[in-house]
PDB file of C-alpha atoms in Angstrom:
ATOM      1  CA  UNK C   1      95.085-133.767 158.339  1.00  0.00           C
ATOM      2  CA  UNK C   2      93.310-133.872 154.988  1.00  0.00           C
ATOM      3  CA  UNK C   3      89.548-133.289 154.898  1.00  0.00           C
ATOM      4  CA  UNK C   4      87.284-134.682 152.193  1.00  0.00           C
ATOM      5  CA  UNK C   5      84.953-131.801 151.335  1.00  0.00           C
ATOM      6  CA  UNK C   6      81.702-132.912 149.701  1.00  0.00           C
ATOM      7  CA  UNK C   7      80.238-130.246 147.412  1.00  0.00           C
ATOM      8  CA  UNK C   8      76.680-130.697 146.099  1.00  0.00           C
ATOM      9  CA  UNK C   9      75.264-129.262 142.910  1.00  0.00           C
ATOM     10  CA  UNK C  10      72.230-127.219 141.932  1.00  0.00           C
ATOM     11  CA  UNK C  11      69.420-127.344 144.537  1.00  0.00           C
ATOM     12  CA  UNK C  12      71.137-130.325 146.135  1.00  0.00           C
ATOM     13  CA  UNK C  13      72.242-131.167 149.655  1.00  0.00           C
ATOM     14  CA  UNK C  14      74.430-133.635 151.518  1.00  0.00           C
ATOM     15  CA  UNK C  15      72.337-136.638 150.514  1.00  0.00           C
ATOM     16  CA  UNK C  16      73.922-136.555 147.031  1.00  0.00           C
ATOM     17  CA  UNK C  17      77.279-137.586 148.512  1.00  0.00           C
ATOM     18  CA  UNK C  18      75.875-139.773 151.315  1.00  0.00           C
ATOM     19  CA  UNK C  19      77.488-142.986 150.021  1.00  0.00           C
ATOM     20  CA  UNK C  20      80.916-141.367 149.864  1.00  0.00           C
ATOM     21  CA  UNK C  21      80.520-139.769 153.291  1.00  0.00           C
ATOM     22  CA  UNK C  22      79.692-143.135 154.840  1.00  0.00           C
ATOM     23  CA  UNK C  23      82.646-144.949 153.237  1.00  0.00           C
ATOM     24  CA  UNK C  24      85.334-142.252 153.236  1.00  0.00           C
ATOM     25  CA  UNK C  25      88.740-143.106 154.743  1.00  0.00           C
ATOM     26  CA  UNK C  26      89.211-139.377 155.366  1.00  0.00           C
ATOM     27  CA  UNK C  27      87.448-136.986 157.757  1.00  0.00           C
ATOM     28  CA  UNK C  28      84.411-135.565 155.932  1.00  0.00           C
ATOM     29  CA  UNK C  29      82.842-132.112 155.784  1.00  0.00           C
ATOM     30  CA  UNK C  30      79.737-131.061 153.841  1.00  0.00           C
ATOM     31  CA  UNK C  31      79.967-127.851 151.830  1.00  0.00           C
ATOM     32  CA  UNK C  32      77.244-125.208 151.841  1.00  0.00           C
ATOM     33  CA  UNK C  33      76.886-123.632 148.390  1.00  0.00           C
ATOM     34  CA  UNK C  34      73.469-122.123 149.004  1.00  0.00           C
ATOM     35  CA  UNK C  35      74.441-118.550 149.917  1.00  0.00           C
ATOM     36  CA  UNK C  36      76.458-117.121 147.028  1.00  0.00           C
ATOM     37  CA  UNK C  37      75.604-115.897 143.538  1.00  0.00           C
ATOM     38  CA  UNK C  38      79.011-116.566 141.962  1.00  0.00           C
ATOM     39  CA  UNK C  39      81.079-119.724 141.613  1.00  0.00           C
ATOM     40  CA  UNK C  40      84.187-117.738 142.574  1.00  0.00           C
ATOM     41  CA  UNK C  41      82.541-116.572 145.807  1.00  0.00           C
ATOM     42  CA  UNK C  42      81.430-120.098 146.692  1.00  0.00           C
ATOM     43  CA  UNK C  43      84.984-121.335 146.217  1.00  0.00           C
ATOM     44  CA  UNK C  44      86.562-118.522 148.250  1.00  0.00           C
ATOM     45  CA  UNK C  45      84.129-118.962 151.135  1.00  0.00           C
ATOM     46  CA  UNK C  46      84.635-122.738 151.278  1.00  0.00           C
ATOM     47  CA  UNK C  47      88.395-122.283 151.335  1.00  0.00           C
ATOM     48  CA  UNK C  48      87.974-119.879 154.238  1.00  0.00           C
ATOM     49  CA  UNK C  49      85.539-122.105 156.140  1.00  0.00           C
ATOM     50  CA  UNK C  50      87.536-125.324 155.671  1.00  0.00           C
ATOM     51  CA  UNK C  51      91.229-124.734 156.439  1.00  0.00           C
ATOM     52  CA  UNK C  52      94.082-127.120 155.741  1.00  0.00           C
ATOM     53  CA  UNK C  53      94.607-129.669 152.991  1.00  0.00           C
ATOM     54  CA  UNK C  54      91.513-130.747 151.115  1.00  0.00           C
ATOM     55  CA  UNK C  55      90.260-133.529 148.909  1.00  0.00           C
ATOM     56  CA  UNK C  56      87.335-132.167 146.913  1.00  0.00           C
ATOM     57  CA  UNK C  57      84.327-134.121 145.669  1.00  0.00           C
ATOM     58  CA  UNK C  58      82.039-131.996 143.538  1.00  0.00           C
ATOM     59  CA  UNK C  59      78.819-133.022 141.817  1.00  0.00           C
ATOM     60  CA  UNK C  60      77.522-131.031 138.845  1.00  0.00           C
ATOM     61  CA  UNK C  61      77.754-127.331 139.845  1.00  0.00           C
ATOM     62  CA  UNK C  62      79.794-128.531 142.822  1.00  0.00           C
ATOM     63  CA  UNK C  63      82.411-129.809 140.393  1.00  0.00           C
ATOM     64  CA  UNK C  64      82.745-126.305 138.997  1.00  0.00           C
ATOM     65  CA  UNK C  65      83.189-124.990 142.537  1.00  0.00           C
ATOM     66  CA  UNK C  66      85.890-127.610 143.171  1.00  0.00           C
ATOM     67  CA  UNK C  67      87.766-126.619 140.014  1.00  0.00           C
ATOM     68  CA  UNK C  68      87.626-122.973 141.055  1.00  0.00           C
ATOM     69  CA  UNK C  69      88.919-123.865 144.528  1.00  0.00           C
ATOM     70  CA  UNK C  70      91.868-125.638 142.925  1.00  0.00           C
ATOM     71  CA  UNK C  71      92.526-122.551 140.818  1.00  0.00           C
ATOM     72  CA  UNK C  72      92.387-120.231 143.832  1.00  0.00           C
ATOM     73  CA  UNK C  73      94.404-122.419 146.203  1.00  0.00           C
ATOM     74  CA  UNK C  74      96.280-125.104 144.249  1.00  0.00           C
ATOM     75  CA  UNK C  75      98.647-125.840 147.123  1.00  0.00           C
ATOM     76  CA  UNK C  76      95.806-126.885 149.410  1.00  0.00           C
ATOM     77  CA  UNK C  77      94.000-129.320 147.095  1.00  0.00           C
ATOM     78  CA  UNK C  78      95.393-132.877 147.202  1.00  0.00           C
ATOM     79  CA  UNK C  79      92.925-134.323 144.734  1.00  0.00           C
ATOM     80  CA  UNK C  80      89.502-133.923 143.155  1.00  0.00           C
ATOM     81  CA  UNK C  81      86.562-136.199 142.387  1.00  0.00           C
ATOM     82  CA  UNK C  82      84.436-134.486 139.730  1.00  0.00           C
ATOM     83  CA  UNK C  83      81.078-136.105 138.991  1.00  0.00           C
ATOM     84  CA  UNK C  84      78.613-135.183 136.242  1.00  0.00           C
ATOM     85  CA  UNK C  85      80.163-131.775 135.726  1.00  0.00           C
ATOM     86  CA  UNK C  86      81.299-129.317 133.082  1.00  0.00           C
ATOM     87  CA  UNK C  87      84.026-126.759 132.471  1.00  0.00           C
ATOM     88  CA  UNK C  88      82.710-124.364 129.840  1.00  0.00           C
ATOM     89  CA  UNK C  89      81.403-120.813 130.187  1.00  0.00           C
ATOM     90  CA  UNK C  90      77.887-119.682 129.372  1.00  0.00           C
ATOM     91  CA  UNK C  91      76.544-120.905 126.055  1.00  0.00           C
ATOM     92  CA  UNK C  92      74.618-118.846 123.475  1.00  0.00           C
ATOM     93  CA  UNK C  93      70.894-118.892 124.189  1.00  0.00           C
ATOM     94  CA  UNK C  94      71.334-120.306 127.682  1.00  0.00           C
ATOM     95  CA  UNK C  95      70.234-117.253 129.666  1.00  0.00           C
ATOM     96  CA  UNK C  96      66.511-117.146 128.688  1.00  0.00           C
ATOM     97  CA  UNK C  97      66.100-120.823 129.570  1.00  0.00           C
ATOM     98  CA  UNK C  98      67.778-120.370 132.943  1.00  0.00           C
ATOM     99  CA  UNK C  99      65.721-117.264 133.750  1.00  0.00           C
ATOM    100  CA  UNK C 100      62.535-119.128 132.872  1.00  0.00           C
ATOM    101  CA  UNK C 101      63.505-121.820 135.388  1.00  0.00           C
ATOM    102  CA  UNK C 102      64.005-119.136 138.056  1.00  0.00           C
ATOM    103  CA  UNK C 103      60.531-117.748 137.347  1.00  0.00           C
ATOM    104  CA  UNK C 104      58.987-121.213 137.508  1.00  0.00           C
ATOM    105  CA  UNK C 105      60.717-121.900 140.807  1.00  0.00           C
ATOM    106  CA  UNK C 106      59.227-118.801 142.414  1.00  0.00           C
ATOM    107  CA  UNK C 107      55.813-119.631 140.997  1.00  0.00           C
ATOM    108  CA  UNK C 108      55.704-123.379 141.672  1.00  0.00           C
ATOM    109  CA  UNK C 109      58.719-125.177 143.144  1.00  0.00           C
ATOM    110  CA  UNK C 110      56.969-128.547 142.917  1.00  0.00           C
ATOM    111  CA  UNK C 111      56.339-127.876 139.251  1.00  0.00           C
ATOM    112  CA  UNK C 112      60.004-127.023 138.763  1.00  0.00           C
ATOM    113  CA  UNK C 113      61.073-130.278 140.412  1.00  0.00           C
ATOM    114  CA  UNK C 114      58.622-132.282 138.295  1.00  0.00           C
ATOM    115  CA  UNK C 115      59.924-130.663 135.116  1.00  0.00           C
ATOM    116  CA  UNK C 116      63.627-130.626 135.946  1.00  0.00           C
ATOM    117  CA  UNK C 117      64.321-133.967 137.609  1.00  0.00           C
ATOM    118  CA  UNK C 118      63.205-136.626 135.056  1.00  0.00           C
ATOM    119  CA  UNK C 119      65.678-135.545 132.333  1.00  0.00           C
ATOM    120  CA  UNK C 120      68.430-135.652 134.971  1.00  0.00           C
ATOM    121  CA  UNK C 121      67.942-139.396 135.512  1.00  0.00           C
ATOM    122  CA  UNK C 122      68.643-142.536 133.540  1.00  0.00           C
ATOM    123  CA  UNK C 123      65.347-143.045 131.651  1.00  0.00           C
ATOM    124  CA  UNK C 124      65.104-146.473 133.272  1.00  0.00           C
ATOM    125  CA  UNK C 125      64.968-144.810 136.724  1.00  0.00           C
ATOM    126  CA  UNK C 126      62.327-142.173 136.026  1.00  0.00           C
ATOM    127  CA  UNK C 127      59.615-144.443 137.443  1.00  0.00           C
ATOM    128  CA  UNK C 128      61.628-145.278 140.569  1.00  0.00           C
ATOM    129  CA  UNK C 129      59.173-143.701 143.011  1.00  0.00           C
ATOM    130  CA  UNK C 130      61.489-143.775 146.030  1.00  0.00           C
ATOM    131  CA  UNK C 131      64.398-142.175 144.162  1.00  0.00           C
ATOM    132  CA  UNK C 132      62.236-139.467 142.590  1.00  0.00           C
ATOM    133  CA  UNK C 133      60.519-138.726 145.908  1.00  0.00           C
ATOM    134  CA  UNK C 134      63.872-138.336 147.683  1.00  0.00           C
ATOM    135  CA  UNK C 135      65.260-136.007 145.020  1.00  0.00           C
ATOM    136  CA  UNK C 136      62.017-134.027 144.910  1.00  0.00           C
ATOM    137  CA  UNK C 137      62.154-133.558 148.683  1.00  0.00           C
ATOM    138  CA  UNK C 138      65.731-132.319 148.328  1.00  0.00           C
ATOM    139  CA  UNK C 139      64.803-129.751 145.673  1.00  0.00           C
ATOM    140  CA  UNK C 140      61.794-128.490 147.635  1.00  0.00           C
ATOM    141  CA  UNK C 141      63.854-128.099 150.806  1.00  0.00           C
ATOM    142  CA  UNK C 142      66.402-125.967 148.979  1.00  0.00           C
ATOM    143  CA  UNK C 143      63.626-123.650 147.814  1.00  0.00           C
ATOM    144  CA  UNK C 144      63.253-120.944 145.139  1.00  0.00           C
ATOM    145  CA  UNK C 145      65.674-118.403 146.621  1.00  0.00           C
ATOM    146  CA  UNK C 146      68.596-120.845 146.744  1.00  0.00           C
ATOM    147  CA  UNK C 147      67.628-122.025 143.269  1.00  0.00           C
ATOM    148  CA  UNK C 148      67.775-118.450 141.976  1.00  0.00           C
ATOM    149  CA  UNK C 149      71.158-117.736 143.578  1.00  0.00           C
ATOM    150  CA  UNK C 150      72.659-120.893 142.158  1.00  0.00           C
ATOM    151  CA  UNK C 151      71.209-120.352 138.691  1.00  0.00           C
ATOM    152  CA  UNK C 152      72.727-116.867 138.674  1.00  0.00           C
ATOM    153  CA  UNK C 153      76.061-118.390 139.690  1.00  0.00           C
ATOM    154  CA  UNK C 154      75.829-120.807 136.761  1.00  0.00           C
ATOM    155  CA  UNK C 155      74.877-118.048 134.347  1.00  0.00           C
ATOM    156  CA  UNK C 156      77.974-116.097 135.372  1.00  0.00           C
ATOM    157  CA  UNK C 157      80.232-119.134 135.714  1.00  0.00           C
ATOM    158  CA  UNK C 158      83.854-118.778 134.685  1.00  0.00           C
ATOM    159  CA  UNK C 159      85.377-120.806 131.897  1.00  0.00           C
ATOM    160  CA  UNK C 160      87.352-123.364 133.929  1.00  0.00           C
ATOM    161  CA  UNK C 161      89.756-124.351 131.153  1.00  0.00           C
ATOM    162  CA  UNK C 162      92.579-121.888 131.920  1.00  0.00           C
ATOM    163  CA  UNK C 163      92.573-122.889 135.588  1.00  0.00           C
ATOM    164  CA  UNK C 164      92.464-126.593 134.802  1.00  0.00           C
ATOM    165  CA  UNK C 165      95.688-126.343 132.862  1.00  0.00           C
ATOM    166  CA  UNK C 166      97.418-125.325 136.110  1.00  0.00           C
ATOM    167  CA  UNK C 167      96.057-128.234 138.197  1.00  0.00           C
ATOM    168  CA  UNK C 168      98.681-130.798 139.204  1.00  0.00           C
ATOM    169  CA  UNK C 169      96.799-132.963 141.726  1.00  0.00           C
ATOM    170  CA  UNK C 170      95.187-136.296 140.747  1.00  0.00           C
ATOM    171  CA  UNK C 171      91.640-135.981 139.428  1.00  0.00           C
ATOM    172  CA  UNK C 172      88.942-138.628 139.083  1.00  0.00           C
ATOM    173  CA  UNK C 173      86.147-137.832 136.630  1.00  0.00           C
ATOM    174  CA  UNK C 174      82.999-139.934 136.784  1.00  0.00           C
ATOM    175  CA  UNK C 175      79.682-139.666 135.000  1.00  0.00           C
ATOM    176  CA  UNK C 176      76.708-141.759 134.008  1.00  0.00           C
ATOM    177  CA  UNK C 177      76.449-143.306 130.561  1.00  0.00           C
ATOM    178  CA  UNK C 178      72.903-141.943 130.374  1.00  0.00           C
ATOM    179  CA  UNK C 179      73.801-138.416 131.510  1.00  0.00           C
ATOM    180  CA  UNK C 180      72.546-136.193 128.711  1.00  0.00           C
ATOM    181  CA  UNK C 181      73.331-132.996 130.627  1.00  0.00           C
ATOM    182  CA  UNK C 182      77.035-133.680 131.330  1.00  0.00           C
ATOM    183  CA  UNK C 183      77.917-136.502 128.914  1.00  0.00           C
ATOM    184  CA  UNK C 184      81.034-138.625 128.902  1.00  0.00           C
ATOM    185  CA  UNK C 185      82.837-136.712 126.078  1.00  0.00           C
ATOM    186  CA  UNK C 186      82.711-133.574 128.218  1.00  0.00           C
ATOM    187  CA  UNK C 187      84.578-135.375 130.999  1.00  0.00           C
ATOM    188  CA  UNK C 188      87.182-136.627 128.557  1.00  0.00           C
ATOM    189  CA  UNK C 189      87.679-133.015 127.427  1.00  0.00           C
ATOM    190  CA  UNK C 190      88.362-132.020 131.026  1.00  0.00           C
ATOM    191  CA  UNK C 191      90.742-134.956 131.510  1.00  0.00           C
ATOM    192  CA  UNK C 192      92.690-133.922 128.411  1.00  0.00           C
ATOM    193  CA  UNK C 193      93.585-130.648 130.153  1.00  0.00           C
ATOM    194  CA  UNK C 194      94.968-132.401 133.236  1.00  0.00           C
ATOM    195  CA  UNK C 195      98.246-134.260 133.736  1.00  0.00           C
ATOM    196  CA  UNK C 196      96.898-136.772 136.267  1.00  0.00           C
ATOM    197  CA  UNK C 197      93.289-137.616 135.438  1.00  0.00           C
ATOM    198  CA  UNK C 198      91.174-140.649 134.712  1.00  0.00           C
ATOM    199  CA  UNK C 199      87.591-140.963 133.492  1.00  0.00           C
ATOM    200  CA  UNK C 200      85.049-143.610 134.440  1.00  0.00           C
ATOM    201  CA  UNK C 201      81.617-143.904 132.827  1.00  0.00           C
ATOM    202  CA  UNK C 202      79.045-145.909 134.782  1.00  0.00           C
ATOM    203  CA  UNK C 203      76.170-147.546 132.934  1.00  0.00           C
ATOM    204  CA  UNK C 204      72.634-147.250 134.226  1.00  0.00           C
ATOM    205  CA  UNK C 205      73.043-143.732 135.601  1.00  0.00           C
ATOM    206  CA  UNK C 206      72.183-140.231 134.480  1.00  0.00           C
ATOM    207  CA  UNK C 207      73.142-136.858 135.916  1.00  0.00           C
ATOM    208  CA  UNK C 208      72.449-137.939 139.496  1.00  0.00           C
ATOM    209  CA  UNK C 209      74.951-140.798 139.359  1.00  0.00           C
ATOM    210  CA  UNK C 210      75.898-140.549 143.091  1.00  0.00           C
ATOM    211  CA  UNK C 211      72.348-141.454 144.130  1.00  0.00           C
ATOM    212  CA  UNK C 212      71.358-143.535 141.106  1.00  0.00           C
ATOM    213  CA  UNK C 213      74.294-145.968 141.303  1.00  0.00           C
ATOM    214  CA  UNK C 214      76.061-145.330 144.636  1.00  0.00           C
ATOM    215  CA  UNK C 215      77.544-148.828 144.937  1.00  0.00           C
ATOM    216  CA  UNK C 216      79.148-148.745 141.476  1.00  0.00           C
ATOM    217  CA  UNK C 217      80.353-145.222 142.082  1.00  0.00           C
ATOM    218  CA  UNK C 218      81.996-146.253 145.345  1.00  0.00           C
ATOM    219  CA  UNK C 219      83.786-149.156 143.674  1.00  0.00           C
ATOM    220  CA  UNK C 220      85.439-146.654 141.349  1.00  0.00           C
ATOM    221  CA  UNK C 221      86.225-144.142 144.092  1.00  0.00           C
ATOM    222  CA  UNK C 222      87.659-146.772 146.450  1.00  0.00           C
ATOM    223  CA  UNK C 223      89.967-147.999 143.700  1.00  0.00           C
ATOM    224  CA  UNK C 224      91.088-144.443 143.042  1.00  0.00           C
ATOM    225  CA  UNK C 225      91.665-143.783 146.748  1.00  0.00           C
ATOM    226  CA  UNK C 226      93.784-146.939 146.983  1.00  0.00           C
ATOM    227  CA  UNK C 227      95.842-145.970 143.953  1.00  0.00           C
ATOM    228  CA  UNK C 228      96.372-142.312 144.840  1.00  0.00           C
ATOM    229  CA  UNK C 229      96.389-142.313 148.647  1.00  0.00           C
ATOM    230  CA  UNK C 230      97.593-145.785 149.554  1.00  0.00           C
ATOM    231  CA  UNK C 231      98.279-144.941 153.160  1.00  0.00           C
ATOM    232  CA  UNK C 232      94.740-143.687 153.713  1.00  0.00           C
ATOM    233  CA  UNK C 233      94.315-141.622 156.842  1.00  0.00           C
ATOM    234  CA  UNK C 234      97.890-142.265 157.959  1.00  0.00           C
ATOM    235  CA  UNK C 235      99.022-140.371 154.878  1.00  0.00           C
ATOM    236  CA  UNK C 236      96.544-137.550 155.480  1.00  0.00           C
TER     237      UNK C 236
END
């Protein structure tokens, strides 16, 4: 039986993929990416903890983990949903900014959330009090130690391009039109490396597309499920 493994991103938890979990035609499992300091280690541990065939849904950093899982165990991955993600290695000048965020997190996690979250959202949603409160609660619950481990994993992230060129499963790439962190062209670059990939850009969403526009996201994912796995659970 195929399991849909939901992989959250930086300082995120299962609520990011809640809409997909509730509507999935496949059995669902939530991935824990809070314990490791390398993307490769996250991927290896998830493959060990979740045996059998997998469909992977990764958001942001979780998309990088999904790509690494497909590199490590291509025969086990039936498909991937990659949302608001990237595939490059560390960029020049990135490390000081990331380390400053780690320091801020240990000093004032609420301050980190207040600084980090607004640019992650569609500017039209920044004043959505309920959305911001939910995401802030998520970040605070993850805490500064998880934040540090995950930032270190991102700083030492592998360049995913060589592995992507070996992927043969179907891949759905989705992002928000207002995502300034992982913009649409980046997803088209990933798709260009894959033989079976499609890209969907959803208006009115930033980097947290799965919680900003869950209904529109699910319309896209359901269509992809129908096209790629027409027998649903019977085919799993």
